[in-house]
Short mmCIF file of C-alpha atoms and ligand atoms in Angstrom, two decimals:
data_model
loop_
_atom_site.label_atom_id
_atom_site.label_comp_id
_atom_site.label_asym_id
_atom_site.label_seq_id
_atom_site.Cartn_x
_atom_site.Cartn_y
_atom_site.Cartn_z
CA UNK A 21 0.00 0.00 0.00
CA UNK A 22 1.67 3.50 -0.98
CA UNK A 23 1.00 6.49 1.00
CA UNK A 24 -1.84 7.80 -1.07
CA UNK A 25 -3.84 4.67 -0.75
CA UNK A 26 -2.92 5.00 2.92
CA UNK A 27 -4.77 8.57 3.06
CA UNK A 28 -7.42 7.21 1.46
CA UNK A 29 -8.16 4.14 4.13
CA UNK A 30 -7.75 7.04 6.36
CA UNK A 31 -10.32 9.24 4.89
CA UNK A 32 -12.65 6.25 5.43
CA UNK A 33 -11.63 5.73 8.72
CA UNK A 34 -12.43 9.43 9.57
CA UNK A 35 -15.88 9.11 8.02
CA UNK A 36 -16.09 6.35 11.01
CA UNK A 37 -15.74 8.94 13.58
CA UNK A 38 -19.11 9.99 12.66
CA UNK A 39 -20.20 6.32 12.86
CA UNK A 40 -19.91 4.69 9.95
CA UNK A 41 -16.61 2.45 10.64
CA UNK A 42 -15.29 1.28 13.92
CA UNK A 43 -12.93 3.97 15.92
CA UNK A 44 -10.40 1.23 16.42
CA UNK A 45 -10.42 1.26 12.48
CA UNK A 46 -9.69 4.69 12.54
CA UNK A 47 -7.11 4.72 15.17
CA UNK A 48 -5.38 2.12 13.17
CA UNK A 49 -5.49 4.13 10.18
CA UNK A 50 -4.29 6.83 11.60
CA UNK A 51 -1.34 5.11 12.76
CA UNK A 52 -0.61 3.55 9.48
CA UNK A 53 -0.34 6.64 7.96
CA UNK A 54 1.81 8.38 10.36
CA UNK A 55 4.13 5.46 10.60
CA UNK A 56 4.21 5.78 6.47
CA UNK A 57 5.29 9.45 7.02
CA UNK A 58 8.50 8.76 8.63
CA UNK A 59 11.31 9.28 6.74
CA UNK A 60 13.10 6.12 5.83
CA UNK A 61 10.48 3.96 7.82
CA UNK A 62 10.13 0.22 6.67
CA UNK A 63 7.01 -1.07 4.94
CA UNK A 64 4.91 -2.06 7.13
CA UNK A 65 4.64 -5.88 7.71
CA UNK A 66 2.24 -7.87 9.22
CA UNK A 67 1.88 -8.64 13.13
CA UNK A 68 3.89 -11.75 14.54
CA UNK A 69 1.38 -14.14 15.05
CA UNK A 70 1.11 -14.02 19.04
CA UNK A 71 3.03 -17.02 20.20
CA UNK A 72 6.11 -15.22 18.74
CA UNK A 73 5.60 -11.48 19.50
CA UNK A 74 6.94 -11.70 22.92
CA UNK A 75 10.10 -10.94 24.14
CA UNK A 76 11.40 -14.78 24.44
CA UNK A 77 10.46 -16.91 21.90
CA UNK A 78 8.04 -19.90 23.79
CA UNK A 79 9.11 -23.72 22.90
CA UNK A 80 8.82 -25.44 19.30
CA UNK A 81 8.31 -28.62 20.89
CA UNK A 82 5.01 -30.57 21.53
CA UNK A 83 4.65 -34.25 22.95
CA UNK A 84 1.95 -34.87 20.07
CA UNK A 85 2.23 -38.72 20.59
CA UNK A 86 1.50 -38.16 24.79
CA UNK A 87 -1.45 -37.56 24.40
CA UNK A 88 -4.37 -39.42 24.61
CA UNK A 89 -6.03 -38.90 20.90
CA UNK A 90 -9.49 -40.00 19.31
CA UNK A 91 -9.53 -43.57 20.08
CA UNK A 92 -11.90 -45.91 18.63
CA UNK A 93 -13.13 -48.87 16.27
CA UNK A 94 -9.63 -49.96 16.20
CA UNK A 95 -7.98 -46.33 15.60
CA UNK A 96 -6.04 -44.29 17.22
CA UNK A 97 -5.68 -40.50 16.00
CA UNK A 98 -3.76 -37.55 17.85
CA UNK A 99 -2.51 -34.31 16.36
CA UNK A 100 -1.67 -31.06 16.69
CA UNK A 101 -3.16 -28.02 15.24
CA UNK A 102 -2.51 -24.27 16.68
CA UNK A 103 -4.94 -24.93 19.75
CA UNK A 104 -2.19 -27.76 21.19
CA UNK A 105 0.57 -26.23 19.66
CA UNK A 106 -0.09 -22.50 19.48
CA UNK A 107 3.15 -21.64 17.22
CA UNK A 108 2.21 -24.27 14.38
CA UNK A 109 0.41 -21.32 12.51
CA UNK A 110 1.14 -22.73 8.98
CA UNK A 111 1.78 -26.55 9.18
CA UNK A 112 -0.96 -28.45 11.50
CA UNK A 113 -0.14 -32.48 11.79
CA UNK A 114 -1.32 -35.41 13.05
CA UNK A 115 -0.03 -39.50 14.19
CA UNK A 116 -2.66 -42.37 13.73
CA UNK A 117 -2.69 -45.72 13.82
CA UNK A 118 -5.22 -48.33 12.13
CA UNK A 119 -5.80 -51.43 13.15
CA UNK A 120 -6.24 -54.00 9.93
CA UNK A 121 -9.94 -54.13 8.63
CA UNK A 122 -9.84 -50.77 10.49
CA UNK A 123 -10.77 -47.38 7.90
CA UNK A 124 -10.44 -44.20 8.28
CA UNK A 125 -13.84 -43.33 6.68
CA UNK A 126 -14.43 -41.37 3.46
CA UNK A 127 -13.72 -37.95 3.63
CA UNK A 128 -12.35 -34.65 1.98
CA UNK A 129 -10.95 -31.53 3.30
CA UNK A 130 -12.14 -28.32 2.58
CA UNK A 131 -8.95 -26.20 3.73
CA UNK A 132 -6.35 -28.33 3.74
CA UNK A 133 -4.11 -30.66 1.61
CA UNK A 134 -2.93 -33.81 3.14
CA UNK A 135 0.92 -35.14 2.68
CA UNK A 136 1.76 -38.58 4.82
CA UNK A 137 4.45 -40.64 5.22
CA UNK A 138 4.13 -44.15 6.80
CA UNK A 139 6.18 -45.53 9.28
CA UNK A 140 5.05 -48.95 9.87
CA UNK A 141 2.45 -51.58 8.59
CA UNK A 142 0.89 -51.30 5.36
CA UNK A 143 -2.83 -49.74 4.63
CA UNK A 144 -4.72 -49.23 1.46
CA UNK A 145 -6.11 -45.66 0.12
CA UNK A 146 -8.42 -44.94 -2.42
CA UNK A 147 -8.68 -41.26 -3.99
CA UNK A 148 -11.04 -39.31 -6.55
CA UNK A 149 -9.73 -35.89 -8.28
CA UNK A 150 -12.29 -33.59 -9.87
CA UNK A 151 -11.85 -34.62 -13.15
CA UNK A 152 -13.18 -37.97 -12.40
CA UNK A 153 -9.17 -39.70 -12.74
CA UNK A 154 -9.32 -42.70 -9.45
CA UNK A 155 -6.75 -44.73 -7.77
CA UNK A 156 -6.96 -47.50 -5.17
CA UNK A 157 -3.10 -47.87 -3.94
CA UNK A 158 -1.54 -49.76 -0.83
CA UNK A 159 1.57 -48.12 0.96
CA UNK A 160 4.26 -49.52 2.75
CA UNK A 161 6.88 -48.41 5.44
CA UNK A 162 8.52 -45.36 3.36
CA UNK A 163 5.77 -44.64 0.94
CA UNK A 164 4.38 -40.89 0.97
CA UNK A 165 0.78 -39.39 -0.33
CA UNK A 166 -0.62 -35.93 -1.06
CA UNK A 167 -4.60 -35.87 -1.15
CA UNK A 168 -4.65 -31.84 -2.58
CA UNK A 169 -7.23 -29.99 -0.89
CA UNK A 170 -10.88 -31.54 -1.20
CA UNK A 171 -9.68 -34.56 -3.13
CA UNK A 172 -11.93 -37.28 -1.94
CA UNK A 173 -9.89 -39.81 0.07
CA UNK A 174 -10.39 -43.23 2.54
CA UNK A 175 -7.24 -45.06 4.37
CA UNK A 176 -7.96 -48.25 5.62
CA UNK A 177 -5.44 -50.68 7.61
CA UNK A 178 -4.52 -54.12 5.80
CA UNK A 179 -1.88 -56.99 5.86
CA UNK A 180 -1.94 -58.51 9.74
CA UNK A 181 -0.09 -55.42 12.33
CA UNK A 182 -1.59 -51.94 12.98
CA UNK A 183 -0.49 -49.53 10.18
CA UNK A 184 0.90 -46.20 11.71
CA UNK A 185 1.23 -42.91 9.59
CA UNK A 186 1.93 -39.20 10.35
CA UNK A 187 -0.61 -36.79 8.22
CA UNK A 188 1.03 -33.44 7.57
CA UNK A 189 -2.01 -30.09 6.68
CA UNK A 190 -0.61 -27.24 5.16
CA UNK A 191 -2.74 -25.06 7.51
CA UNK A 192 -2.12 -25.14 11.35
CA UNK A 193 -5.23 -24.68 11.99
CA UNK A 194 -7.07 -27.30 10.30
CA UNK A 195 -8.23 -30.58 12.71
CA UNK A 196 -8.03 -33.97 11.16
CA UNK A 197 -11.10 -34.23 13.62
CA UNK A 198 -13.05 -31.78 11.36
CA UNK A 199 -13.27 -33.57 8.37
CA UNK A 200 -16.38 -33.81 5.99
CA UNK A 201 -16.68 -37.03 6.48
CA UNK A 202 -19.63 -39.35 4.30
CA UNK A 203 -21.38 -40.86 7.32
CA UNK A 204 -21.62 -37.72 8.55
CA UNK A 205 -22.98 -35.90 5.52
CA UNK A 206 -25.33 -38.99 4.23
CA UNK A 207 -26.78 -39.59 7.94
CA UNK A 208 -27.82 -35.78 7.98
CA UNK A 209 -29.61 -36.41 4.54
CA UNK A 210 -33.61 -37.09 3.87
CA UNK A 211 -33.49 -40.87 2.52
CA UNK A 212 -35.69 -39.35 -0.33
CA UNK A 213 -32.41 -37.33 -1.51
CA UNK A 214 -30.09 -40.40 -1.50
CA UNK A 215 -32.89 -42.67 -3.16
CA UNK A 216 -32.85 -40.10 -5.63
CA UNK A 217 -29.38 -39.82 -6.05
CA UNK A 218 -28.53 -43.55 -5.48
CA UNK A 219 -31.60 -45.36 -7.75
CA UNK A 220 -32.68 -47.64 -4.39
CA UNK A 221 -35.42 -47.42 -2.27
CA UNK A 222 -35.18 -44.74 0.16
CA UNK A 223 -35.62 -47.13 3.22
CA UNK A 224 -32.34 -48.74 2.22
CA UNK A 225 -31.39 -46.61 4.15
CA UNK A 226 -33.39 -46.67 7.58
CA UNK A 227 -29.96 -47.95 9.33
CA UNK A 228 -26.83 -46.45 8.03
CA UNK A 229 -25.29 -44.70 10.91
CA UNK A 230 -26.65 -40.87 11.57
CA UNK A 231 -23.44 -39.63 12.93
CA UNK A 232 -20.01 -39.27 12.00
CA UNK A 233 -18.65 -43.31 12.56
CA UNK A 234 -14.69 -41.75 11.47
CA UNK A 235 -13.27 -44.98 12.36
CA UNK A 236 -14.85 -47.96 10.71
CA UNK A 237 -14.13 -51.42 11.32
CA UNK A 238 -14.18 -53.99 8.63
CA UNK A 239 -12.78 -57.13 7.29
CA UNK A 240 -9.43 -56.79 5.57
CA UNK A 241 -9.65 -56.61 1.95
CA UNK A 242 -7.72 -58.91 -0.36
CA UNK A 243 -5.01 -58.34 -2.38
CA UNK A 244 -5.23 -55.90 -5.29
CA UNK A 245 -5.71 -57.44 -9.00
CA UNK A 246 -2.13 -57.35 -10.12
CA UNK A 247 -3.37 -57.60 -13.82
CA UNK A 248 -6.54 -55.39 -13.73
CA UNK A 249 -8.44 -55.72 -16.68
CA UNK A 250 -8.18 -53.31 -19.93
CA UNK A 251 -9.99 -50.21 -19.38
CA UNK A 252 -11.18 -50.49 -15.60
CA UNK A 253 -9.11 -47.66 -14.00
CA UNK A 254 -9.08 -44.25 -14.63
CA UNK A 255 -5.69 -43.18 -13.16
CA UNK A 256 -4.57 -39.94 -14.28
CA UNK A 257 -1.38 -38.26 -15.45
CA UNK A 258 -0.70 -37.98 -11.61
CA UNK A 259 -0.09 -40.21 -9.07
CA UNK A 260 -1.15 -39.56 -5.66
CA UNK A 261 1.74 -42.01 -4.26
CA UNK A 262 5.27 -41.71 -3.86
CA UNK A 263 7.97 -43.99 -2.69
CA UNK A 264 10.43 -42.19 -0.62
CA UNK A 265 12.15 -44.93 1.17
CA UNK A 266 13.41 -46.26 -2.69
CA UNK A 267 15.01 -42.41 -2.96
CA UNK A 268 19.09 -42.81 -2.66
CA UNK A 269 20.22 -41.02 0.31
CA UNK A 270 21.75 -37.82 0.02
CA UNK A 271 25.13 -38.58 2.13
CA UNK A 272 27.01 -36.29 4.77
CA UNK A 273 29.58 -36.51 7.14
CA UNK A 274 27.48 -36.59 10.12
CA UNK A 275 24.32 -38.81 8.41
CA UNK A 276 21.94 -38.47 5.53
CA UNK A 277 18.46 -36.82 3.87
CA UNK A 278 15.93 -38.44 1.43
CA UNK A 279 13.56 -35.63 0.13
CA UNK A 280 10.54 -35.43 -1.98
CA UNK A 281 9.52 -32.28 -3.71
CA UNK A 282 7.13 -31.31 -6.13
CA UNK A 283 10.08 -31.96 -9.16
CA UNK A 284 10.09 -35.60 -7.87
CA UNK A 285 6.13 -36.04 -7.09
CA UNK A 286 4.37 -33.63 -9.24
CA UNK A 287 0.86 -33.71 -8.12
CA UNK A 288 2.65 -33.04 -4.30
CA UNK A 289 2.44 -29.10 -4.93
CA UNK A 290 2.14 -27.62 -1.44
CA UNK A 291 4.25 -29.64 0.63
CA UNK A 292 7.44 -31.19 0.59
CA UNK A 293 9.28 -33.49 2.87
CA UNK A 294 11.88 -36.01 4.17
CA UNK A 295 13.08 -38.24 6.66
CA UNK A 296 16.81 -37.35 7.89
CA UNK A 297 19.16 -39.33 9.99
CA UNK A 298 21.76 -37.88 12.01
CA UNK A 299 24.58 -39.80 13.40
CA UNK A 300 25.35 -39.72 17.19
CA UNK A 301 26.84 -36.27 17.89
CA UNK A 302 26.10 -35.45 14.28
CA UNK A 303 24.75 -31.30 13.86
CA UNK A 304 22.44 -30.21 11.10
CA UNK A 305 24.04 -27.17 10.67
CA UNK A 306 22.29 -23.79 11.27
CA UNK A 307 20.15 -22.87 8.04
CA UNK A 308 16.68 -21.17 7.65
CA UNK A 309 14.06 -22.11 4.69
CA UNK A 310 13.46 -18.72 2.83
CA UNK A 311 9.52 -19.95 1.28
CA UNK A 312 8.56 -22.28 3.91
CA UNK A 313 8.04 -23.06 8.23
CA UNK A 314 9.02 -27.09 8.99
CA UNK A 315 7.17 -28.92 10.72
CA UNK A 316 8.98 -32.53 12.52
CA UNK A 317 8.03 -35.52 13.80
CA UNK A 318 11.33 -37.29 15.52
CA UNK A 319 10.98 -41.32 14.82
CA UNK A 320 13.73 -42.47 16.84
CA UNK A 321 16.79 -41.13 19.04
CA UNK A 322 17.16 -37.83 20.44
CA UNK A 323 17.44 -34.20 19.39
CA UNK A 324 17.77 -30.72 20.61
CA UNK A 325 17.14 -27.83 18.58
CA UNK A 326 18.02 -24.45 18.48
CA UNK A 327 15.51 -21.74 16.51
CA UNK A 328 17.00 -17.86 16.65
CA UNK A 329 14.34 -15.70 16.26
CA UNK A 330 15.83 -12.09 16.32
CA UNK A 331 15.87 -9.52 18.43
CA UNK A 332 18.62 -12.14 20.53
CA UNK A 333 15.85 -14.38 20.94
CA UNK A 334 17.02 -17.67 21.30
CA UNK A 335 15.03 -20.85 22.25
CA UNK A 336 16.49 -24.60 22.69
CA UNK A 337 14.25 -27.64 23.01
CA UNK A 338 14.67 -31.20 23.50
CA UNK A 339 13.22 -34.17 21.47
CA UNK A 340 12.58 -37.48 21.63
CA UNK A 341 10.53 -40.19 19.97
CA UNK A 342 6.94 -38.73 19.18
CA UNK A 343 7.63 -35.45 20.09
CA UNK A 344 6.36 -33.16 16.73
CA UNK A 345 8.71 -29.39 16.27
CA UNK A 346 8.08 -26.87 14.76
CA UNK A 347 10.03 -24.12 12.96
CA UNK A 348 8.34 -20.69 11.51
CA UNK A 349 9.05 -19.36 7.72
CA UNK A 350 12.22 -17.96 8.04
CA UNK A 351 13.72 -18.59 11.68
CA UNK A 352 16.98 -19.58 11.76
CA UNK A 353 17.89 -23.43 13.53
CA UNK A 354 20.23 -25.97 14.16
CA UNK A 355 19.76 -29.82 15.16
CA UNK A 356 22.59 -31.61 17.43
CA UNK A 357 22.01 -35.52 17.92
CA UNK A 358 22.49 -35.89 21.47
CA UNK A 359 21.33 -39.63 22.10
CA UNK A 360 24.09 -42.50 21.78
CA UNK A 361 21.34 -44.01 18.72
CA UNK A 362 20.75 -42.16 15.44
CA UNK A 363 18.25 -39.51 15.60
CA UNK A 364 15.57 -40.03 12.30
CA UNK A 365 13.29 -37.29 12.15
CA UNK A 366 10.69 -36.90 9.18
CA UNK A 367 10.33 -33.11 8.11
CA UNK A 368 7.93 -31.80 6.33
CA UNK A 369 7.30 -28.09 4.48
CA UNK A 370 5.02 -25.90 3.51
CA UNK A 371 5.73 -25.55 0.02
CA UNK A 372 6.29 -28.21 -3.44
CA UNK A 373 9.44 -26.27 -3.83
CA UNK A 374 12.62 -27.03 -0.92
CA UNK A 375 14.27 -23.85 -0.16
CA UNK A 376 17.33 -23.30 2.49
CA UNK A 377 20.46 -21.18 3.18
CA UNK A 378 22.99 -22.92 5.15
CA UNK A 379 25.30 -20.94 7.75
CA UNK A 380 27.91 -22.09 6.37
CA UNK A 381 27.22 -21.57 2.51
CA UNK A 382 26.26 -18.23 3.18
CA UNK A 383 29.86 -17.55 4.70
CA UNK A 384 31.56 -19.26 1.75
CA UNK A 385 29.67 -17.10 -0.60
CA UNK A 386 31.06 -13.34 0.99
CA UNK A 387 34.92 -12.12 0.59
CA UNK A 388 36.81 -12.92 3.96
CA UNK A 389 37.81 -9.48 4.69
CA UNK A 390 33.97 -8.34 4.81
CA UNK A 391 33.75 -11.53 7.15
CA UNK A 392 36.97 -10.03 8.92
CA UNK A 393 35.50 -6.78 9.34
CA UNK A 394 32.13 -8.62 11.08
CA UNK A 395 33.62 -11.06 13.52
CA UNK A 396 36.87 -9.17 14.06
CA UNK A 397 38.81 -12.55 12.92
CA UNK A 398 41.77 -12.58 11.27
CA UNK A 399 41.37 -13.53 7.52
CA UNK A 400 43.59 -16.54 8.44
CA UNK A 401 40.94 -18.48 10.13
CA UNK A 402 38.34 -17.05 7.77
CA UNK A 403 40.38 -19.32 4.81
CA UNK A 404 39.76 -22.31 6.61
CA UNK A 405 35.80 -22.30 6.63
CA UNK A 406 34.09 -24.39 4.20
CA UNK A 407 33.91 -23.75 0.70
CA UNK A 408 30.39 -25.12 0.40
CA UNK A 409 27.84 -26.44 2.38
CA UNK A 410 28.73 -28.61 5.37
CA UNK A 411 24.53 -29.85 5.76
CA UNK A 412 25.15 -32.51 8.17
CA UNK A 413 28.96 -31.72 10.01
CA UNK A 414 29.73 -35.09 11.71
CA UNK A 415 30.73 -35.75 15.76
CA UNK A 416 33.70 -34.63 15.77
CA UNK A 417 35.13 -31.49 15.79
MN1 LIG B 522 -7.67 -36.97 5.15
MN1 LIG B 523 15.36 -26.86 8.54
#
């Protein structure tokens, strides 16, 4: 907004004083404008979301898998949106478990898109896109999905051991637990409707369920047709499933990273992800992700993290197995391996596109004497930085 557009929101707000707009409207205005009068002030930006306006920046850790969860039918579903984890603004999440036979009903979601990465036990999904392209897929430990928003989606538990998978939202405050689910819709619906719509009698349907059921339990299915006849699917040009545990590592000193972006899994446009393993005493060195927050979910081992948030605002938190963290757009961080077993952490952005500038990069990039004249350090030690990014730096120093 320039300065003349700013006079005119004010001249609105000042027609408020008679009434017609709030006076807090007006007061804002009027402080908008006088803040663009300065000479040399910034542009103004918008408000830090409240959990990080303060003075210390509060803790980017929550004990997602602690808690108690939706339990039921033979699932098991606990996340964390911005009411349990206030600073998760952008990136809401969520851990559930299926027993086999066990579905996690039809449903879409109308403000979210859904990315998920099993960890153990194998379930099938089924998926419909708008233009009328289906699939019917199973996943395995390693495999990844992205439902975009309001694709029409079920996930139901198969083979013989629960099936446990983390569901990543690109909106921290949308609830897995406030889906628009199909028991839910078709047990608030006159039989006449779905008679109509269906081509059965409307008392067929005198005992389907009239509330949300969320988990249903069933019989496990059998194995998909490996040869399925000509012309019965109608997959389109874009899979909903990707296999990230086939990816080859990416391989560091101190451990490794296998990512999935929106290059590698097209349809996967809002989020991107992948599972990293740092070595005892291993550091992900500091970086920040210019076009997207990260949102975590440590698997196994230990980790503490360290998020800088300006202003000397510094805040370190400890992980461990189920423990979800969260990082916003921006912030810079760093994540030691303090356990004597590998820390694995799944990570998860944002955006299709992966975006980062390493600490140590950065340096590499600028003329030593400018990094002289910063750290008062002679140019001698300055020479023996890295050249390029370290990523992972191992134990040892
Ligand atoms: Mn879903
Ligand atoms: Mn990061």
């Amino acid at each position: 907004m320039n300065s003349i557009s700013r006079r005119n929101v004010l001249g609105t707000a000042a027609l408020g004083a008679g009434g017609l707009v709030m006076p807090a409207m007006a007061r804002a205005a009027e402080r908008n404008l006088q803040l663009a009068q300065l000479p040399g002030s910034p542009p103004l930006a918008e408000p830090a979301p409240p959990a990080l306006a303060g003075t210390e920046l509060p803790s980017f850790r929550f004990a997602m898998e602690a808690q108690q969860g939706k339990i039921g039918n033979g699932g098991i579903g606990k996340e964390a949106t911005v009411v349990e984890f206030p600073v998760s603004q952008d990136i809401a999440g969520v851990s559930m478990r299926l027993d086999p036979g066990t579905a996690r009903e039809l449903h879409w979601h109308a403000t979210a898109a859904e990315w998920a990465y099993v960890i153990s036990g194998r379930c099938r999904v089924s998926v419909l896109d708008p233009q009328g392209h289906s699939e019917i897929l199973d996943f395995g430990p390693g495999d990844v999905w992205y439902f975009p928003r309001g694709h029409g989606h079920s996930i139901q538990g198969i083979g013989s051991t629960p099936c446990h998978f983390i569901l990543v939202f690109d909106n921290g405050y949308f609830s897995e637990f406030g889906t628009f689910s199909i028991t839910d819709w078709l047990g608030h619906t006159p039989p006449e409707i779905l008679s109509k719509t269906l081509g059965v009698p409307s008392d067929s349907f005198s005992a389907i369920p009239k509330g949300e059921v969320y988990f249903a339990k069933g019989p496990v299915p059998g194995p998909l047709p490996s040869d399925p006849p000509a012309a019965s699917e109608t997959t389109g040009p874009l899979t909903h499933r990707y296999r990230l545990e086939a990816h080859k590592p990416i391989e560091f000193a101190g451990g490794s990273i296998k990512r999935v972006t929106v290059m590698d899994f097209p349809i996967s446009t809002t989020i991107c992800g992948a599972t990293m393993l740092l070595k005892p005493g291993a550091l992900r060195e500091p970086h920040w992700h210019p076009n997207a927050a990260e949102w975590q979910y440590y698997i196994g081992g230990r980790g503490r993290m360290t998020v800088f948030g300006s202003h000397g605002r510094i805040r370190t938190d400890e992980f461990e197995p189920g423990d979800v963290g969260y990082i916003p757009q921006g912030y810079g961080h760093y994540i030691e391996s303090i356990g004597s077993q590998d820390c694995e952490i799944l990570l998860a952005f944002n955006n299709g596109n992966y975006e980062e500038i390493s600490l140590s990069d950065w340096l590499a990039s600028n003329q030593p004497l400018l990094l002289a004249t910063h750290f008062g350090l002679p140019e001698s030690v300055i020479a023996q930085f890295p050249k390029q990014s370290v990523f992972i730096a191992s134990g040892k120093s």
